Steps between C-alpha positions, in 0.01 A plus 500: 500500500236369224530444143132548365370450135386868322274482195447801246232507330383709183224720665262186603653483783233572753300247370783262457551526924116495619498204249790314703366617828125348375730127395684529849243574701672776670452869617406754241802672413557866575643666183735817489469671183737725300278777574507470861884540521615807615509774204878575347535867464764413213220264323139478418345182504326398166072475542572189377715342779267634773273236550757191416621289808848623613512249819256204619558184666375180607598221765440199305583159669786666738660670236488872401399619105534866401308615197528802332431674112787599311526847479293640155807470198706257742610222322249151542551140386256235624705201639785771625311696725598349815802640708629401864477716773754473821311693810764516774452768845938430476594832257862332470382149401272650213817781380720179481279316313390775244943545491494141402192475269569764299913330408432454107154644514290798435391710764107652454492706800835580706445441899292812616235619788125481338224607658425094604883420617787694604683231218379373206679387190424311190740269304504197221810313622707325233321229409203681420237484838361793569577586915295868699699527856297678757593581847216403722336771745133527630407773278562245190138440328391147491 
């Protein structure tokens, strides 16, 4: 299991991770965008959202960061946009933990299959930290 740091950003953030892969000296990262997602028959994406950076990461010093824009009318507070995200391949470690998490918390998105994780989940536990729970498979973008 890993605990890695996820930053939102408010639609700069493309630049924002080629900018941190530039500082780090690593690889250029390979960015998923909301467009590329698989269409929902029950939803049309806004032309807006298209082209803003669902998914990206970067290895920097050993340690995983996930990027990604907040979704156009999401809520977005500079200094706040950071959340923790568990990555487990045990589906029973990350259930109990999202159980636990979400004791005295808000739930954002209840446990489900997406089309990167057979679970994923969203929570702000009690005390206010933001926590996405993903079940880790090799069809997960990186």
């Amino acid at each position: 299991m890993a605990v890695d740091v996820y930053l939102n950003f408010n639609g700069n953030c493309r630049e924002a991770a080629e900018f941190y892969a530039e500082v780090f000296k690593t690889e250029k990262p390979q960015i998923m965008t909301f467009g590329e997602a698989p269409p929902s028959p029950d939803y049309t994406l806004p032309e807006e959202a298209k082209d803003l950076v669902m998914h990206t990461r970067l290895n920097i010093s050993g340690s995983n960061v996930m990027f990604s824009d907040v979704f156009p009318g999401s809520p977005f507070i500079e200094g706040n946009n950071i959340s923790l995200a568990v990555v487990s391949k045990d589906e029973n470690e990350i259930r109990s933990a999202f159980e636990a998490l979400k004791e005295g918390g808000k739930v954002g998105m209840e446990l489900q299959e997406t089309f990167w994780s057979k679970c994923y989940g969203s929570v702000k536990d009690k005390f206010g930290i933001e926590w996405q729970l993903s079940l880790e498979t090799d069809q997960m973008p990186q």
